[in-house]
Each structure stands twice: as C-alpha cells, then as structure tokens.
Amino acid sequence: MTKEFVFKPIGYLRSCYPDKFGVPRQAGLVKKAYSELQIAAEFQPEISLQGLEGYSHLWLQFVFHLNSSVRFHAKVHPPRLEGQTMGLFATRSPHRPNPIGLSLVEIIEIQKDTLVLAGADLVDGTPILDIKPYLPHIESKPEARGGWATDVQKDEIQVEFSSVAMEILQKWIERTGKKELPEVISEVLKQDPRPVIYRGFESQESPYRNKHAFRLYDGDIHFEFTTKNHVIVFDILF
Ligand SMILES: C[S@@+](CC[C@H](N)C(=O)[O-])C[C@H]1O[C@@H](n2cnc3c(N)ncnc32)[C@H](O)[C@@H]1O
C-alpha cells in the first residue's frame, strides 16, 4: 500500500551561500561557514531545545527544495568521479526519490530560539524538517569503510588571491566583521566547485570555460583555475 506523507519545516536555514553553485558537496568541508536556524514558534523552541546545549554537533534533515528535475535516475554522476557513474543509493546525490538530505553540523551557540551552526552544505533558505543530536558514543565509527568516495585520491588545490582581490577582501571584512571570509573562500575553492563539464580547459584562452564566480553572502567571488591544482581569486564584487 502506497502512503504519502506530508512534512512541515521546523525552520529555514540562513546560510552564507545564496546560490547552489559554490555550496560544498558535503557538510564539514568548509568548517567556518556559519549559518543560523530559527525554530518556528509553533514548535516551542524555548522548551523543545532544552538539553541540546550539551551536544557539540547535530544532524540536519532537510529538503533539497531547489532540485529542478523530478525524473528518477538509478545512476548518477558524482562530481568526484569526473564523468563516471555510480548507483544512486551509493551516493549522497541531491537527486533522490524523496529529495531529503542529511548533514552533520557543529553547534556554535544556541540563542533562545535560534541555533548558530557551522559547516553546513546548504543553500540559503533550505527548509529544515528536523534536527537530531549527534551521538558520538554510538554513531562515531572510526573503523568504518568509506567506499568509492575515499578510493578517489585528489591532489590538493592551491588557492591564491590577487593583490586586487586581497584589497577588496580586506574592505569586505572591515564592513561585515566576518574575519572568516578568506578561509571560507579558500575552502570552497579547494573543493573545486566547477561542474565536470567546465574542467580540463585550464590552459585554454576561453573566458566562458575558465572564469567563474560563486556567491558568498552579498559578494561575488571571481576565480580562474590556471592549472588543475591552482586557482586564483582575481576579483571580488560586493
Ligand atoms: C551532495 S549534496 C549532500 C547534502 C547532504 N550532506 C546529504 O548528504 O544529504 C550537497 C549539494 O546539494 C546542493 N544543495 C544544497 N542545498 C540545496 C537545496 N536546498 N536544494 C537543492 N540542492 C541543494 C548543493 O549543490 C550542494 O553542493
């Protein structure tokens, strides 16, 4: 018997990533990416959050609300595999029969009805269905195998800022008070946010394929991969 379920978000994550492009592909990869989750009043946060202060991390369950395609594909193309396919349920792809995601994030602070979190891999405005504390004494499995995701070895990407970008970044930090911006930008770029189709053109003179930008808060970070393992931030607009 097929049953349908209706869920109601408990809140919406306010994150530093206005667009999908640039969002890290897993939680915890950009440790200083801060976000906030205000729990809706109807879920009585003043009572329902009691006890959470003892935990350092929590699981976010959310909806991939910006998914455009609703067609089911049993095989997907994880960006780490540069074009190869993998069975959907062996991946963390956003494109699933039920577009529900799971991210482990750090709890920085609890301010009344609002949680300040770090390390989320979600677009600003993502609907959160539930939060659950991470139980290290049960859920931590240091002996666990990582499957194909850990078999793929990647060289570390070096991130450089041009002098122009550095100057603007400094002004941006002064205006916002966000000292973590250089680290967040570097960590995002170290994950190579480019879709697979834009990789491999590093030595070619093609601004369409080589020059990209991702959005962070109210800024646009313009970057170019000069080689497979080197990226330069050449401009920042805000
Ligand atoms: C690979 S998924 C992993 C998410 C989660 N950690 C999981 O395993 O379920 C992360 C990607 O989902 C995409 N994404 C993030 N928030 C989204 C949203 N609200 N709707 C659709 N896609 C989103 C971004 O492109 C991000 O890089």
Short mmCIF file of C-alpha atoms and ligand atoms in Angstrom, two decimals:
data_model
loop_
_atom_site.label_atom_id
_atom_site.label_comp_id
_atom_site.label_asym_id
_atom_site.label_seq_id
_atom_site.Cartn_x
_atom_site.Cartn_y
_atom_site.Cartn_z
CA MET A 1 0.00 0.00 0.00
CA THR A 2 1.47 3.34 -1.04
CA LYS A 3 1.19 6.00 1.58
CA GLU A 4 2.10 9.63 1.21
CA PHE A 5 3.48 11.75 4.00
CA VAL A 6 3.29 15.48 4.44
CA PHE A 7 6.05 17.28 6.35
CA LYS A 8 6.23 20.78 7.69
CA PRO A 9 9.60 22.57 8.05
CA ILE A 10 10.61 23.45 11.61
CA GLY A 11 12.57 26.40 10.19
CA TYR A 12 14.65 27.62 7.24
CA LEU A 13 18.43 27.67 7.29
CA ARG A 14 20.02 31.09 6.75
CA SER A 15 23.37 30.21 5.21
CA CYS A 16 26.21 32.12 3.55
CA TYR A 17 25.51 30.52 0.14
CA PRO A 18 22.79 32.39 -1.84
CA ASP A 19 23.15 30.04 -4.87
CA LYS A 20 23.73 26.30 -5.37
CA PHE A 21 26.99 26.92 -7.25
CA GLY A 22 29.80 27.08 -4.70
CA VAL A 23 28.00 25.19 -1.96
CA PRO A 24 30.36 22.47 -0.67
CA ARG A 25 29.41 18.93 -1.64
CA GLN A 26 29.35 17.70 1.95
CA ALA A 27 28.88 19.18 5.39
CA GLY A 28 32.04 19.84 7.40
CA LEU A 29 34.24 20.61 4.37
CA VAL A 30 34.05 24.36 5.00
CA LYS A 31 34.26 24.48 8.76
CA LYS A 32 33.82 28.24 9.23
CA ALA A 33 30.75 28.56 7.00
CA TYR A 34 28.31 29.82 9.63
CA SER A 35 24.55 29.56 9.38
CA GLU A 36 21.52 30.16 11.55
CA LEU A 37 18.37 28.18 12.14
CA GLN A 38 15.43 29.81 13.89
CA ILE A 39 12.95 27.22 15.14
CA ALA A 40 9.35 28.24 14.36
CA ALA A 41 7.41 29.43 17.40
CA GLU A 42 4.75 26.73 16.98
CA PHE A 43 7.40 24.11 17.84
CA GLN A 44 8.01 25.84 21.18
CA PRO A 45 11.79 26.26 20.91
CA GLU A 46 12.01 27.56 24.50
CA ILE A 47 11.03 24.01 25.57
CA SER A 48 11.94 21.77 22.61
CA LEU A 49 15.60 22.93 22.53
CA GLN A 50 16.17 22.24 26.23
CA GLY A 51 19.13 19.87 26.68
CA LEU A 52 20.65 20.48 23.24
CA GLU A 53 23.32 22.74 24.79
CA GLY A 54 25.17 19.61 25.96
CA TYR A 55 25.86 18.48 22.38
CA SER A 56 28.56 19.75 20.03
CA HIS A 57 27.04 18.52 16.74
CA LEU A 58 23.65 17.78 15.26
CA TRP A 59 22.10 16.17 12.17
CA LEU A 60 20.05 18.41 9.92
CA GLN A 61 17.30 16.75 7.90
CA PHE A 62 16.18 18.97 5.08
CA VAL A 63 14.52 19.22 1.68
CA PHE A 64 16.56 19.79 -1.49
CA HIS A 65 13.97 22.40 -2.39
CA LEU A 66 15.88 23.76 -5.40
CA ASN A 67 16.01 20.46 -7.29
CA SER A 68 14.64 21.11 -10.76
CA SER A 69 14.29 17.60 -12.23
CA VAL A 70 11.76 15.17 -10.76
CA ARG A 71 12.74 12.24 -13.03
CA PHE A 72 14.25 9.24 -11.29
CA HIS A 73 17.75 8.15 -12.34
CA ALA A 74 19.14 4.98 -10.76
CA LYS A 75 22.68 6.00 -11.84
CA VAL A 76 24.16 9.42 -11.13
CA HIS A 77 27.40 11.24 -11.97
CA PRO A 78 29.14 12.22 -8.70
CA PRO A 79 31.45 15.21 -9.43
CA ARG A 80 34.32 13.41 -7.67
CA LEU A 81 34.22 10.68 -10.34
CA GLU A 82 34.77 13.17 -13.21
CA GLY A 83 32.13 11.67 -15.53
CA GLN A 84 31.85 8.05 -14.29
CA THR A 85 28.51 6.85 -12.95
CA MET A 86 27.54 5.28 -9.63
CA GLY A 87 24.36 3.71 -8.25
CA LEU A 88 22.22 6.44 -6.71
CA PHE A 89 21.97 4.82 -3.29
CA ALA A 90 25.79 4.55 -3.09
CA THR A 91 25.97 8.36 -3.26
CA ARG A 92 24.82 11.46 -1.41
CA SER A 93 23.33 12.94 -4.58
CA PRO A 94 20.56 15.53 -4.05
CA HIS A 95 18.52 13.83 -6.82
CA ARG A 96 16.65 11.06 -4.99
CA PRO A 97 13.12 9.61 -5.00
CA ASN A 98 12.44 11.68 -1.89
CA PRO A 99 14.60 14.83 -2.01
CA ILE A 100 15.62 14.66 1.64
CA GLY A 101 19.18 15.40 2.76
CA LEU A 102 21.22 14.77 5.86
CA SER A 103 24.07 16.96 7.10
CA LEU A 104 26.19 16.77 10.23
CA VAL A 105 26.99 20.28 11.51
CA GLU A 106 28.63 21.84 14.54
CA ILE A 107 26.58 23.72 17.13
CA ILE A 108 28.36 27.01 17.83
CA GLU A 109 25.75 28.62 20.03
CA ILE A 110 22.10 28.46 21.00
CA GLN A 111 20.48 31.91 21.26
CA LYS A 112 16.94 31.41 22.56
CA ASP A 113 15.03 30.05 19.50
CA THR A 114 18.00 30.26 17.11
CA LEU A 115 20.86 27.82 16.58
CA VAL A 116 24.16 29.17 15.26
CA LEU A 117 25.75 26.35 13.28
CA ALA A 118 28.98 25.77 11.34
CA GLY A 119 29.89 23.63 8.35
CA ALA A 120 26.52 23.28 6.58
CA ASP A 121 26.43 22.43 2.86
CA LEU A 122 23.07 24.05 2.17
CA VAL A 123 21.74 26.93 0.12
CA ASP A 124 20.32 29.90 1.99
CA GLY A 125 16.61 29.30 2.67
CA THR A 126 16.73 25.48 2.73
CA PRO A 127 13.68 24.10 4.58
CA ILE A 128 14.72 22.07 7.63
CA LEU A 129 12.44 19.16 8.52
CA ASP A 130 14.11 18.09 11.73
CA ILE A 131 17.25 18.29 13.87
CA LYS A 132 18.68 15.47 15.96
CA PRO A 133 21.71 15.47 18.25
CA TYR A 134 24.78 13.58 17.02
CA LEU A 135 25.58 10.77 19.46
CA PRO A 136 29.37 10.25 19.31
CA HIS A 137 29.35 7.30 21.72
CA ILE A 138 27.11 5.37 19.29
CA GLU A 139 27.42 6.97 15.87
CA SER A 140 31.19 7.52 15.64
CA LYS A 141 32.68 4.56 13.70
CA PRO A 142 36.43 5.12 13.20
CA GLU A 143 36.71 1.62 11.67
CA ALA A 144 34.05 2.32 9.01
CA ARG A 145 34.88 1.89 5.28
CA GLY A 146 34.37 4.91 3.04
CA GLY A 147 33.58 3.11 -0.27
CA TRP A 148 34.34 4.67 -3.66
CA ALA A 149 34.31 8.17 -2.14
CA THR A 150 37.57 7.51 -0.28
CA ASP A 151 39.11 5.43 -3.12
CA VAL A 152 39.34 8.55 -5.30
CA GLN A 153 42.52 10.44 -4.42
CA LYS A 154 42.70 14.12 -5.34
CA ASP A 155 45.74 16.41 -5.33
CA GLU A 156 45.39 19.39 -3.05
CA ILE A 157 44.35 22.60 -4.82
CA GLN A 158 46.40 25.73 -4.08
CA VAL A 159 44.38 28.92 -3.70
CA GLU A 160 45.90 32.33 -4.42
CA PHE A 161 44.36 35.81 -4.08
CA SER A 162 45.43 38.56 -6.49
CA SER A 163 46.52 41.84 -4.86
CA VAL A 164 43.30 43.48 -6.14
CA ALA A 165 41.18 40.71 -4.58
CA MET A 166 43.13 40.95 -1.29
CA GLU A 167 42.46 44.69 -1.03
CA ILE A 168 38.73 44.26 -1.66
CA LEU A 169 38.56 41.31 0.73
CA GLN A 170 40.06 43.47 3.47
CA LYS A 171 37.36 46.13 2.91
CA TRP A 172 34.68 43.46 2.92
CA ILE A 173 35.93 42.09 6.25
CA GLU A 174 36.00 45.61 7.73
CA ARG A 175 32.42 46.25 6.56
CA THR A 176 30.96 42.93 7.74
CA GLY A 177 33.22 42.00 10.66
CA LYS A 178 33.43 38.48 9.18
CA LYS A 179 37.08 37.55 9.75
CA GLU A 180 36.45 34.05 8.44
CA LEU A 181 35.86 35.17 4.81
CA PRO A 182 39.37 34.32 3.45
CA GLU A 183 39.22 30.83 4.97
CA VAL A 184 35.68 30.18 3.71
CA ILE A 185 36.61 31.30 0.16
CA SER A 186 39.77 29.14 0.17
CA GLU A 187 37.98 26.06 1.50
CA VAL A 188 35.18 26.40 -1.09
CA LEU A 189 37.71 26.65 -3.93
CA LYS A 190 39.82 23.74 -2.62
CA GLN A 191 36.77 21.54 -3.26
CA ASP A 192 36.75 22.65 -6.93
CA PRO A 193 33.13 23.83 -7.24
CA ARG A 194 33.20 23.69 -11.08
CA PRO A 195 30.84 21.20 -12.71
CA VAL A 196 32.75 18.42 -14.51
CA ILE A 197 31.93 19.91 -17.96
CA TYR A 198 33.98 23.04 -17.14
CA ARG A 199 37.09 21.15 -16.05
CA GLY A 200 40.08 20.41 -18.29
CA PHE A 201 40.20 23.76 -20.15
CA GLU A 202 42.71 25.36 -17.76
CA SER A 203 45.39 26.17 -20.34
CA GLN A 204 42.95 27.40 -22.99
CA GLU A 205 42.06 31.03 -23.67
CA SER A 206 38.29 30.75 -23.14
CA PRO A 207 36.75 33.12 -20.60
CA TYR A 208 33.47 31.16 -20.79
CA ARG A 209 35.11 27.95 -19.64
CA ASN A 210 37.90 29.27 -17.42
CA LYS A 211 36.47 32.19 -15.50
CA HIS A 212 33.74 31.58 -12.95
CA ALA A 213 32.16 33.21 -9.91
CA PHE A 214 30.33 31.96 -6.87
CA ARG A 215 28.24 33.97 -4.42
CA LEU A 216 29.05 34.23 -0.74
CA TYR A 217 26.77 36.40 1.44
CA ASP A 218 26.38 39.60 -0.65
CA GLY A 219 29.64 39.14 -2.59
CA ASP A 220 30.68 37.56 -5.89
CA ILE A 221 33.99 35.71 -5.81
CA HIS A 222 35.58 35.62 -9.28
CA PHE A 223 38.14 32.90 -9.85
CA GLU A 224 40.11 31.12 -12.53
CA PHE A 225 41.77 27.72 -12.46
CA THR A 226 45.19 28.29 -14.07
CA THR A 227 46.05 24.56 -13.78
CA LYS A 228 44.14 21.57 -12.41
CA ASN A 229 45.58 22.24 -8.96
CA HIS A 230 45.90 26.03 -8.82
CA VAL A 231 43.17 28.62 -8.63
CA ILE A 232 43.43 32.38 -8.42
CA VAL A 233 40.77 34.70 -6.98
CA PHE A 234 41.17 37.69 -9.30
CA ASP A 235 38.26 39.87 -8.20
CA ILE A 236 35.59 40.22 -5.54
CA LEU A 237 32.46 42.33 -6.04
CA PHE A 238 30.13 43.36 -3.27
C1 LIG B 1 25.82 16.34 -2.47
S1 LIG B 1 24.57 17.15 -1.52
C2 LIG B 1 24.89 16.49 0.08
C3 LIG B 1 23.91 17.04 1.07
C4 LIG B 1 23.85 16.31 2.40
N1 LIG B 1 25.08 16.42 3.14
C5 LIG B 1 23.45 14.87 2.20
O1 LIG B 1 24.34 14.01 2.16
O2 LIG B 1 22.26 14.59 2.09
C6 LIG B 1 25.22 18.79 -1.34
C7 LIG B 1 24.85 19.64 -2.55
O3 LIG B 1 23.44 19.82 -2.59
C8 LIG B 1 23.14 21.04 -3.23
N2 LIG B 1 22.17 21.74 -2.40
C9 LIG B 1 22.36 22.33 -1.19
N3 LIG B 1 21.21 22.84 -0.72
C10 LIG B 1 20.26 22.56 -1.66
C11 LIG B 1 18.86 22.83 -1.75
N4 LIG B 1 18.21 23.47 -0.80
N5 LIG B 1 18.20 22.40 -2.87
C12 LIG B 1 18.84 21.73 -3.85
N6 LIG B 1 20.17 21.46 -3.82
C13 LIG B 1 20.87 21.88 -2.74
C14 LIG B 1 24.44 21.83 -3.37
O4 LIG B 1 24.82 21.78 -4.73
C15 LIG B 1 25.43 21.03 -2.51
O5 LIG B 1 26.72 21.06 -3.05
#
